[in-house]
Amino acid sequence: MPTVHLLDYVAGNVRSLVNAIQKLGYTIDWIKSPDDIARAESLILPGVGHFGHCLTQFSQSGYLEPIREHIESGKPFLGICVGLQALFEGSEENPNVPGLGIIPGKLKRFNDADKSVPHIGWNSAATSRTGDSKSGNFCGLRNQSKYYYVHSYAAPYEEGLLEQDGWTVATAKYGEERFVGAIGREKAFATQFHPEKSGYAGLRVLQAFLEGRPFETWEEPPHEIGQGLTRRVIACLDVRTNDQGDVVVTKGDQYDVREKGDTETGGQVRNLGKPVDMARRYYEQGSDEITFLNITSFRNCPLADLPMLEILRRTSENVFVPLTIGGGIRDTVDSDGTKVSALEVATLYFKSGADKVSIGSDAVTAAEEYILNGNKLSGKTAIETITAAYGNQAVVVSVDPRRHYVKSPSETIHHTVKTTDMGPSGEQYCWYQCTIKGGREGRDIDVCQLVTAVEAMGAGEILLNCIDRDGSNQGYDLELINHVKRAIKIPVISSSGAGRPEHYEQVFEQTATDAALGAGMFHRGEYTVKQVKDHLKAKGFLVRQYEGKL
């Protein structure tokens, strides 16, 4: 099989990129030293995280000049995410760290006055038709396709400026800001999005690069089609061992995952299927992401042998959308007595195929300490250490709140909401208490206190559950979602309560949520992800359509 060279500098989830390249019939030859770049014919530079951290690593390891020489020699080059950003002169993220300077301009942070930052989700990469750039299907890109982006900084697009230097540019739009989604000249090509996480649309881009096909005849109208960020629909799989020791997907009613049974022994754990098979099914239905929540501890199991690691490895072989894993991301002690940090646990998951890790109970504890210390960061929490190494887009905080009703806001020090869903004694106000240990223990911290604290620590996204709505099929808690969205700038994934497609329409219509997650209605076969997306599209919402072939 043909070979492509890949430079891995601990850039997060490289396994998915390797799987994508191998699926296309290529083998990987790893770049292990700067001298290896000279013998590379085709070079791929992946990357996630901080611009300055990555460029400093390149510089200290002696990679910057060999990379520049490779590109200037005219050999094939592909940069992904930070691999694209490195080609520019610099970035606002780290003003004192220079880029390679191959492309003029500097990256700027998105304006968060009117939208969530980071920019996370599926957006366009529409080829510019300005100037003298060639007409054609630019490196496998299609205007009607959507690609997965996750970043806070981007190269602003100024019409015709880059094209006059011979660059072909594909752009995306986030809010009112248009930025460079992909760029190429001769055999150098780079994407701000992640082709390896963009389904068949992304595999098509990788294939065009690997086969040396930068331009082809247009197969579609040149005008823009449905540009902008789509509404994300996410399938969630709660994973645990059942009473027979098998790892299964289950689903709870207000977090109770057992069937109603004998009052003394309780019922059996609900077994709704095998995690890897179900993840692939939802991928093929068009799920924009897959979330695995490990709700069992796998006690006495060595970390390297955790069942979730193998589930991620197997899933990432055929599922080319973002994978999130939650549960057990904390400082711990391995079965042999070795102390293992949360960062080391997260690294195991990233190397196995995860793109994000979700932190739950430990985030509540960290937020309590942050508030107790006068809103001062320690630099030692799981959120801070993981984001420092992999970027804030790598950390999701999963929040499990429940309602506490009060007659008046004056009855509590916590942030309250005036509710239309009144309490048992007619109370018109409530506050949302955060819980730990799977909802079993309430804490004296409200949801707004928690999300603002973890945002300050560097979390990139909030997975907002609701114990009161879990398993109810009554729809999302819209008051909770709006309450949280008003408090923070980072994206929010709404969860708990979806029972039919109309609930997704409702949450996107009546809140500013960035994504909506579902579980039971998909697991039980009542509706498919495709049916939800078809409903949203019919109602005028922009959604990504699943592409089932190259």
Coordinates of C-alpha atoms in Angstrom, one line a residue:
M1 CA 0.0 0.0 0.0
P2 CA 1.2 3.6 -0.6
T3 CA 2.6 5.5 2.4
V4 CA 2.1 8.9 3.9
H5 CA 4.2 10.5 6.6
L6 CA 2.5 11.8 9.8
L7 CA 4.1 14.0 12.4
D8 CA 2.6 13.3 15.8
Y9 CA 3.6 15.7 18.6
V10 CA 0.9 14.5 21.1
A11 CA -1.9 16.3 19.2
G12 CA -4.9 14.8 20.8
N13 CA -6.8 12.1 19.0
V14 CA -4.4 11.0 16.2
R15 CA -5.9 7.5 16.2
S16 CA -9.0 8.7 14.2
L17 CA -6.7 10.3 11.5
V18 CA -4.7 7.1 11.3
N19 CA -8.0 5.0 11.0
A20 CA -9.2 7.4 8.2
I21 CA -6.0 7.2 6.3
Q22 CA -5.9 3.4 6.6
K23 CA -9.5 3.1 5.5
L24 CA -8.5 4.9 2.3
G25 CA -5.8 2.2 1.6
Y26 CA -2.7 4.0 2.8
T27 CA -0.1 3.1 5.5
I28 CA 1.4 5.5 8.0
D29 CA 5.2 6.2 8.4
W30 CA 5.7 8.2 11.5
I31 CA 8.0 11.2 11.6
K32 CA 10.1 10.8 14.8
S33 CA 12.8 13.4 14.2
P34 CA 13.3 16.5 12.1
D35 CA 15.7 14.6 9.8
D36 CA 12.8 12.2 8.9
I37 CA 10.9 15.1 7.1
A38 CA 13.5 15.3 4.4
R39 CA 12.7 11.7 3.2
A40 CA 8.9 12.3 3.4
E41 CA 7.1 12.6 0.1
S42 CA 3.7 13.4 1.5
L43 CA 3.6 15.0 5.0
I44 CA 0.5 15.5 7.2
L45 CA 0.7 17.8 10.2
P46 CA -2.4 17.3 12.5
G47 CA -3.0 19.5 15.6
V48 CA -5.3 20.5 18.3
G49 CA -4.8 22.8 21.3
H50 CA -3.0 26.1 21.7
F51 CA -1.2 27.9 18.8
G52 CA 1.7 29.0 21.0
H53 CA 2.1 25.6 22.7
C54 CA 2.2 23.8 19.3
L55 CA 4.6 26.2 17.6
T56 CA 6.9 26.3 20.6
Q57 CA 7.0 22.5 20.5
F58 CA 7.9 22.6 16.8
S59 CA 10.6 25.1 17.4
Q60 CA 12.2 23.5 20.4
S61 CA 12.2 20.1 18.7
G62 CA 13.7 21.5 15.5
Y63 CA 10.7 20.9 13.2
L64 CA 9.9 24.4 12.0
E65 CA 12.6 24.7 9.3
P66 CA 12.2 21.2 7.9
I67 CA 8.4 21.7 7.7
R68 CA 9.0 25.0 5.8
E69 CA 11.5 23.5 3.5
H70 CA 9.1 20.6 2.7
I71 CA 6.4 23.0 1.7
E72 CA 8.6 25.3 -0.3
S73 CA 10.1 22.3 -2.2
G74 CA 6.7 21.7 -3.7
K75 CA 6.1 18.3 -2.0
P76 CA 2.5 17.4 -0.9
F77 CA 1.6 18.8 2.5
L78 CA -1.6 18.7 4.5
G79 CA -2.1 20.8 7.7
I80 CA -5.1 20.1 9.9
C81 CA -6.6 22.6 12.5
V82 CA -3.5 24.0 14.2
G83 CA -1.6 22.6 11.3
L84 CA -3.4 25.2 9.2
Q85 CA -2.9 28.0 11.7
A86 CA 0.8 27.3 11.9
L87 CA 1.1 28.4 8.2
F88 CA 0.1 32.0 9.0
E89 CA 2.3 34.7 10.5
G90 CA 0.9 34.5 14.0
S91 CA -2.2 34.4 16.2
E92 CA -3.9 36.6 18.9
E93 CA -3.9 33.5 21.0
N94 CA -0.1 33.8 21.6
P95 CA 1.0 37.2 20.1
N96 CA 4.7 36.6 20.9
V97 CA 4.9 33.3 19.1
P98 CA 5.5 33.5 15.4
G99 CA 4.0 31.1 12.8
L100 CA 5.7 29.8 9.7
G101 CA 4.7 32.9 7.8
I102 CA 4.0 31.0 4.6
I103 CA 0.5 32.6 4.4
P104 CA 0.1 36.3 5.1
G105 CA -2.1 37.3 8.0
K106 CA -2.8 36.6 11.6
L107 CA -5.5 34.6 13.4
K108 CA -8.1 36.4 15.5
R109 CA -10.5 35.2 18.2
F110 CA -14.1 35.0 17.3
N111 CA -16.3 37.7 18.7
D112 CA -18.4 36.1 21.5
A113 CA -20.8 39.0 21.9
D114 CA -23.4 37.3 19.7
K115 CA -22.4 33.6 19.7
S116 CA -20.7 30.8 21.6
V117 CA -16.9 30.5 21.5
P118 CA -15.3 28.0 20.8
H119 CA -16.9 27.5 17.4
I120 CA -17.8 23.8 17.6
G121 CA -19.8 21.9 15.1
W122 CA -20.5 21.3 11.4
N123 CA -20.0 24.2 9.0
S124 CA -19.2 24.8 5.3
A125 CA -16.0 25.0 3.3
A126 CA -17.3 26.8 0.2
T127 CA -14.6 27.5 -2.4
S128 CA -14.1 31.2 -3.3
R129 CA -14.7 32.1 -6.9
T130 CA -12.8 35.4 -6.6
G131 CA -9.8 36.4 -8.7
D132 CA -7.8 34.1 -10.9
S133 CA -8.0 31.0 -8.7
K134 CA -8.8 27.9 -10.7
S135 CA -12.4 26.7 -11.1
G136 CA -13.0 23.2 -9.9
N137 CA -13.7 20.9 -7.1
F138 CA -11.0 22.0 -4.7
C139 CA -9.3 19.0 -3.0
G140 CA -12.5 17.1 -2.7
L141 CA -14.5 19.9 -1.1
R142 CA -18.2 20.3 -2.0
N143 CA -20.2 23.4 -1.3
Q144 CA -23.2 21.4 0.0
S145 CA -21.2 19.3 2.4
K146 CA -20.5 20.1 6.0
Y147 CA -17.3 19.6 7.9
Y148 CA -16.5 19.4 11.6
Y149 CA -14.8 22.5 13.2
V150 CA -13.6 23.1 16.8
H151 CA -11.6 26.3 17.4
S152 CA -11.7 29.7 19.0
Y153 CA -9.3 31.4 16.6
A154 CA -9.5 31.7 12.9
A155 CA -8.0 33.5 9.9
P156 CA -10.4 36.3 8.8
Y157 CA -11.2 36.1 5.1
E158 CA -10.8 39.3 3.0
E159 CA -12.1 38.8 -0.5
G160 CA -9.4 38.4 -3.1
L161 CA -6.5 39.1 -0.8
L162 CA -5.1 35.6 -0.6
E163 CA -6.2 34.7 -4.1
Q164 CA -3.9 37.4 -5.6
D165 CA -1.0 35.4 -4.1
G166 CA -2.1 32.3 -5.9
W167 CA -4.0 30.7 -3.0
T168 CA -7.3 29.0 -3.5
V169 CA -9.6 29.5 -0.5
A170 CA -12.7 27.8 0.9
T171 CA -14.5 29.8 3.5
A172 CA -17.0 29.3 6.3
K173 CA -19.2 31.7 8.1
Y174 CA -19.8 31.9 11.9
G175 CA -22.3 34.5 12.8
E176 CA -21.3 37.5 10.7
E177 CA -17.6 36.5 10.6
R178 CA -16.3 34.8 7.5
F179 CA -13.0 32.9 7.9
V180 CA -10.7 30.5 6.1
G181 CA -12.0 27.0 6.3
A182 CA -9.4 25.5 3.9
I183 CA -6.6 26.9 1.7
G184 CA -4.2 25.5 -0.9
R185 CA -1.6 26.4 -3.4
E186 CA 0.1 23.9 -5.7
K187 CA 0.6 20.8 -3.5
A188 CA 0.3 22.5 -0.1
F189 CA -3.2 22.2 1.4
A190 CA -4.6 22.9 4.9
T191 CA -8.0 22.7 6.6
Q192 CA -9.3 24.5 9.7
F193 CA -11.8 21.6 10.1
H194 CA -11.0 18.0 10.9
P195 CA -11.5 15.8 7.8
E196 CA -11.0 12.7 9.9
K197 CA -14.0 13.7 12.0
S198 CA -16.2 14.9 9.1
G199 CA -17.7 11.6 7.9
Y200 CA -17.5 10.7 4.2
A201 CA -17.3 14.4 3.3
G202 CA -14.0 14.6 5.2
L203 CA -12.7 11.2 3.9
R204 CA -13.3 12.6 0.4
V205 CA -11.0 15.5 1.2
L206 CA -8.3 13.2 2.6
Q207 CA -8.6 10.9 -0.5
A208 CA -8.2 13.8 -2.9
F209 CA -5.0 15.0 -1.1
L210 CA -3.5 11.5 -0.9
E211 CA -4.2 10.8 -4.5
G212 CA -2.8 14.2 -5.6
R213 CA -6.0 15.6 -7.0
P214 CA -6.2 19.3 -6.0
F215 CA -8.6 20.3 -8.6
E216 CA -11.4 18.6 -10.5
T217 CA -14.4 19.6 -12.6
W218 CA -17.3 21.1 -10.6
E219 CA -20.1 18.6 -10.0
E220 CA -22.5 21.2 -8.4
P221 CA -23.6 24.8 -8.8
P222 CA -21.0 27.3 -7.8
H223 CA -23.3 29.3 -5.5
E224 CA -23.4 28.8 -1.8
I225 CA -25.8 26.3 -0.4
G226 CA -27.0 26.5 3.2
Q227 CA -23.9 28.2 4.5
G228 CA -23.3 28.5 8.3
L229 CA -23.2 26.3 11.4
T230 CA -25.7 23.5 11.5
R231 CA -27.9 22.4 14.4
R232 CA -26.1 19.5 16.1
V233 CA -28.0 16.3 17.0
I234 CA -26.0 14.0 19.3
A235 CA -26.7 10.4 20.2
C236 CA -25.7 9.5 23.8
L237 CA -25.0 6.0 25.0
D238 CA -24.9 5.3 28.8
V239 CA -22.6 2.4 29.2
R240 CA -22.2 0.0 32.2
T241 CA -21.8 -3.6 33.1
N242 CA -25.0 -5.5 33.7
D243 CA -25.6 -8.2 36.3
Q244 CA -24.0 -10.8 34.1
G245 CA -20.8 -8.8 33.6
D246 CA -21.5 -7.7 30.0
V247 CA -20.8 -4.1 28.9
V248 CA -24.1 -2.8 27.6
V249 CA -25.9 0.4 26.7
T250 CA -28.6 1.2 29.2
K251 CA -31.0 4.1 30.0
G252 CA -32.4 5.4 33.2
D253 CA -35.6 7.1 34.4
Q254 CA -34.3 9.9 36.6
Y255 CA -31.0 8.0 36.6
D256 CA -32.4 4.7 37.7
V257 CA -31.2 2.2 35.1
R258 CA -32.9 -0.9 36.5
E259 CA -36.2 -2.4 35.3
K260 CA -39.0 -2.3 37.9
G261 CA -38.9 -5.6 39.7
D262 CA -38.8 -7.3 43.0
T263 CA -38.9 -4.8 45.9
E264 CA -36.1 -6.6 47.7
T265 CA -33.6 -7.4 44.9
G266 CA -34.6 -4.8 42.3
G267 CA -34.9 -5.4 38.6
Q268 CA -32.2 -6.1 36.1
V269 CA -30.1 -3.4 34.4
R270 CA -31.8 -2.4 31.2
N271 CA -29.9 -3.9 28.3
L272 CA -30.5 -1.9 25.1
G273 CA -27.6 -3.2 23.0
K274 CA -23.9 -3.3 22.4
P275 CA -22.1 0.0 22.5
V276 CA -19.9 -0.4 19.3
D277 CA -22.8 -1.6 17.2
M278 CA -25.2 1.1 18.4
A279 CA -22.6 3.9 17.8
R280 CA -22.1 2.8 14.2
R281 CA -25.8 2.6 13.7
Y282 CA -26.3 6.2 14.9
Y283 CA -23.3 7.4 12.8
E284 CA -25.0 5.9 9.7
Q285 CA -28.3 7.6 10.7
G286 CA -26.4 11.0 10.7
S287 CA -25.6 11.6 14.3
D288 CA -23.3 14.6 14.5
E289 CA -21.4 13.3 17.5
I290 CA -21.4 10.2 19.6
T291 CA -21.2 10.5 23.4
F292 CA -20.3 7.5 25.7
L293 CA -21.1 8.0 29.4
N294 CA -19.4 5.3 31.5
I295 CA -21.8 5.0 34.5
T296 CA -20.1 2.1 36.2
S297 CA -16.7 2.2 37.9
F298 CA -15.1 -1.0 36.6
R299 CA -13.6 -1.4 40.0
N300 CA -10.2 -3.3 40.4
C301 CA -9.7 -3.1 36.6
P302 CA -6.2 -1.9 35.5
L303 CA -6.6 1.4 33.7
A304 CA -4.9 0.1 30.5
D305 CA -7.5 -2.7 30.4
L306 CA -10.6 -0.5 30.9
P307 CA -13.5 -1.8 28.7
M308 CA -14.2 1.7 27.5
L309 CA -10.7 2.0 25.9
E310 CA -11.5 -1.0 23.7
I311 CA -14.9 0.3 22.9
L312 CA -13.4 3.6 21.7
R313 CA -10.7 1.8 19.6
R314 CA -13.3 -0.3 17.8
T315 CA -15.8 2.5 17.4
S316 CA -13.2 4.9 15.9
E317 CA -12.3 2.4 13.2
N318 CA -15.6 3.0 11.4
V319 CA -17.2 6.0 13.0
F320 CA -15.8 9.3 11.6
V321 CA -17.5 11.9 13.8
P322 CA -16.4 13.3 17.1
L323 CA -16.4 10.8 20.1
T324 CA -16.8 12.0 23.7
I325 CA -16.2 9.8 26.7
G326 CA -17.3 10.6 30.2
G327 CA -16.8 8.8 33.6
G328 CA -13.6 8.2 35.6
I329 CA -11.7 11.2 34.3
R330 CA -10.0 12.0 37.6
D331 CA -6.9 11.6 39.7
T332 CA -6.9 8.0 40.7
V333 CA -4.8 5.0 41.9
D334 CA -4.3 2.1 39.5
S335 CA -4.9 -1.5 40.6
D336 CA -1.1 -1.9 41.3
G337 CA -1.0 1.1 43.6
T338 CA 0.4 3.6 41.0
K339 CA -0.9 7.1 41.2
V340 CA -2.4 8.3 37.9
S341 CA -3.4 11.9 37.2
A342 CA -6.6 13.0 35.5
L343 CA -4.4 14.2 32.6
E344 CA -2.9 10.7 32.2
V345 CA -6.4 9.1 32.3
A346 CA -7.6 11.5 29.6
T347 CA -4.5 10.8 27.5
L348 CA -5.4 7.1 27.5
Y349 CA -8.8 7.9 26.2
F350 CA -7.5 10.3 23.5
K351 CA -5.0 7.7 22.3
S352 CA -7.8 5.2 22.1
G353 CA -10.0 7.4 19.8
A354 CA -11.8 10.0 22.0
D355 CA -11.9 13.6 20.9
K356 CA -13.3 15.0 24.1
V357 CA -13.5 13.9 27.7
S358 CA -16.5 14.7 29.9
I359 CA -16.0 15.5 33.6
G360 CA -18.9 15.3 36.1
S361 CA -18.7 15.1 39.9
D362 CA -15.1 16.2 40.0
A363 CA -16.0 19.4 38.2
V364 CA -18.5 20.2 41.0
T365 CA -15.8 19.6 43.7
A366 CA -13.4 21.8 41.7
A367 CA -16.0 24.6 41.4
E368 CA -16.7 24.5 45.1
E369 CA -13.0 25.0 45.8
Y370 CA -12.7 27.7 43.2
I371 CA -15.6 29.7 44.9
L372 CA -14.2 29.0 48.4
N373 CA -10.8 30.4 47.3
G374 CA -12.3 33.7 46.1
N375 CA -12.6 32.6 42.5
K376 CA -8.9 31.9 42.1
L377 CA -7.6 29.2 39.8
S378 CA -5.3 26.6 41.2
G379 CA -4.0 25.2 38.0
K380 CA -4.2 21.7 39.4
T381 CA -7.8 20.7 38.6
A382 CA -8.5 18.0 36.0
I383 CA -10.1 20.7 33.8
E384 CA -7.1 23.0 33.9
T385 CA -4.4 20.3 33.4
I386 CA -6.2 18.7 30.5
T387 CA -7.1 22.0 28.7
A388 CA -3.5 23.1 29.2
A389 CA -2.3 20.1 27.3
Y390 CA -5.0 19.6 24.7
G391 CA -7.0 22.8 24.5
N392 CA -10.3 23.8 26.0
Q393 CA -12.3 22.1 23.2
A394 CA -11.1 18.8 24.6
V395 CA -13.0 19.1 27.9
V396 CA -16.8 18.9 28.4
V397 CA -18.3 19.4 31.8
S398 CA -21.4 17.3 32.4
V399 CA -23.9 18.9 34.8
D400 CA -26.6 17.0 36.7
P401 CA -29.0 19.6 38.3
R402 CA -32.4 19.2 39.8
R403 CA -35.0 21.8 40.8
H404 CA -35.5 23.2 44.3
Y405 CA -38.7 25.2 44.5
V406 CA -39.0 28.4 46.6
K407 CA -41.8 30.8 47.1
S408 CA -39.6 33.8 46.6
P409 CA -36.0 34.5 45.5
S410 CA -35.4 36.0 48.9
E411 CA -35.6 32.5 50.4
T412 CA -32.2 31.4 48.9
I413 CA -28.8 32.8 48.1
H414 CA -28.8 30.9 44.8
H415 CA -29.7 32.1 41.3
T416 CA -33.4 31.5 40.8
V417 CA -35.8 31.3 37.8
K418 CA -39.4 32.3 37.7
T419 CA -41.0 29.2 36.3
T420 CA -44.2 28.3 34.5
D421 CA -43.8 24.8 35.8
M422 CA -44.8 25.5 39.4
G423 CA -43.8 23.5 42.4
P424 CA -46.0 21.1 44.5
S425 CA -47.3 23.9 46.6
G426 CA -47.7 26.4 43.8
E427 CA -44.2 27.9 44.1
Q428 CA -43.4 30.2 41.2
Y429 CA -39.6 30.1 41.6
C430 CA -36.9 27.5 41.7
W431 CA -33.1 27.2 41.7
Y432 CA -31.1 24.4 40.2
Q433 CA -29.0 22.4 42.6
C434 CA -26.0 20.6 41.3
T435 CA -25.5 17.0 42.2
I436 CA -22.6 14.4 42.3
K437 CA -22.4 10.6 42.3
G438 CA -24.9 10.2 39.5
G439 CA -27.5 12.5 41.1
R440 CA -27.4 10.7 44.5
E441 CA -25.9 13.6 46.4
G442 CA -27.0 17.2 46.2
R443 CA -24.5 20.0 46.9
D444 CA -24.8 23.6 48.0
I445 CA -23.9 25.1 44.6
D446 CA -26.3 26.1 41.9
V447 CA -26.0 25.5 38.2
C448 CA -25.0 29.1 37.3
Q449 CA -22.2 29.1 39.9
L450 CA -20.9 25.8 38.5
V451 CA -20.9 26.7 34.8
T452 CA -19.3 30.1 35.3
A453 CA -16.6 28.5 37.5
V454 CA -15.7 25.7 35.0
E455 CA -15.8 28.2 32.1
A456 CA -13.1 30.2 34.1
M457 CA -11.1 27.0 34.5
G458 CA -11.1 26.5 30.7
A459 CA -13.9 24.0 30.0
G460 CA -14.9 24.2 26.3
E461 CA -18.5 23.0 26.5
I462 CA -21.3 22.2 28.9
L463 CA -23.4 19.0 28.7
L464 CA -26.5 20.2 30.5
N465 CA -28.6 17.3 31.9
C466 CA -31.7 17.6 34.0
I467 CA -32.6 15.0 36.6
D468 CA -36.2 16.1 36.7
R469 CA -36.7 15.5 33.0
D470 CA -34.4 12.4 32.6
G471 CA -36.4 9.6 30.9
S472 CA -39.6 11.6 31.0
N473 CA -40.1 12.0 27.2
Q474 CA -41.7 15.4 28.0
G475 CA -39.1 17.5 26.3
Y476 CA -36.1 19.5 27.5
D477 CA -36.2 21.9 30.4
L478 CA -36.2 25.1 28.4
E479 CA -36.1 27.4 31.4
L480 CA -32.9 25.6 32.7
I481 CA -31.2 25.9 29.3
N482 CA -31.9 29.6 28.9
H483 CA -30.8 30.2 32.5
V484 CA -27.4 28.6 31.7
K485 CA -27.0 30.2 28.3
R486 CA -27.4 33.6 29.8
A487 CA -24.6 32.9 32.3
I488 CA -21.8 31.7 30.0
K489 CA -20.2 32.1 26.5
I490 CA -19.1 28.6 25.9
P491 CA -21.4 26.2 23.9
V492 CA -24.1 24.2 25.7
I493 CA -25.4 20.8 24.7
S494 CA -29.0 20.3 26.0
S495 CA -29.9 16.9 27.4
S496 CA -32.7 15.0 29.2
G497 CA -36.3 14.7 28.3
A498 CA -36.4 14.3 24.5
G499 CA -39.1 11.9 23.4
R500 CA -40.0 12.9 19.8
P501 CA -38.6 15.1 17.0
E502 CA -40.8 18.0 18.0
H503 CA -38.8 18.3 21.2
Y504 CA -35.7 19.1 19.1
E505 CA -37.6 21.7 17.1
Q506 CA -38.8 23.2 20.4
V507 CA -35.3 23.4 22.0
F508 CA -33.7 25.0 19.0
E509 CA -36.6 27.4 18.5
Q510 CA -37.1 28.6 22.1
T511 CA -33.5 28.5 23.4
A512 CA -30.0 29.5 22.2
T513 CA -28.7 25.9 22.8
D514 CA -25.8 24.9 20.6
A515 CA -26.7 21.2 20.3
A516 CA -29.3 18.7 21.5
L517 CA -28.6 15.2 22.8
G518 CA -30.9 12.2 22.8
A519 CA -30.8 8.7 24.1
G520 CA -33.8 6.6 25.0
M521 CA -36.0 7.5 22.0
F522 CA -33.1 6.3 19.7
H523 CA -32.2 3.2 21.7
R524 CA -35.8 2.0 21.9
G525 CA -36.2 2.5 18.1
E526 CA -39.1 4.9 18.5
Y527 CA -37.3 7.4 16.2
T528 CA -34.0 7.5 14.3
V529 CA -31.5 10.3 14.2
K530 CA -32.4 10.8 10.6
Q531 CA -36.1 11.3 11.4
V532 CA -35.2 14.0 13.9
K533 CA -33.0 15.7 11.3
D534 CA -35.6 15.4 8.5
H535 CA -38.1 17.0 10.9
L536 CA -35.7 19.9 11.7
K537 CA -35.0 20.4 8.0
A538 CA -38.7 20.5 7.2
K539 CA -39.1 23.2 9.8
G540 CA -36.4 25.4 8.3
F541 CA -33.4 24.5 10.5
L542 CA -30.0 24.0 8.9
V543 CA -28.8 20.4 9.6
R544 CA -26.0 18.2 8.2
Q545 CA -27.2 15.5 5.8
Y546 CA -25.5 12.2 6.1
E547 CA -23.3 11.2 3.1
G548 CA -23.0 7.5 2.8
K549 CA -20.2 7.2 0.2
L550 CA -17.1 8.9 -1.2

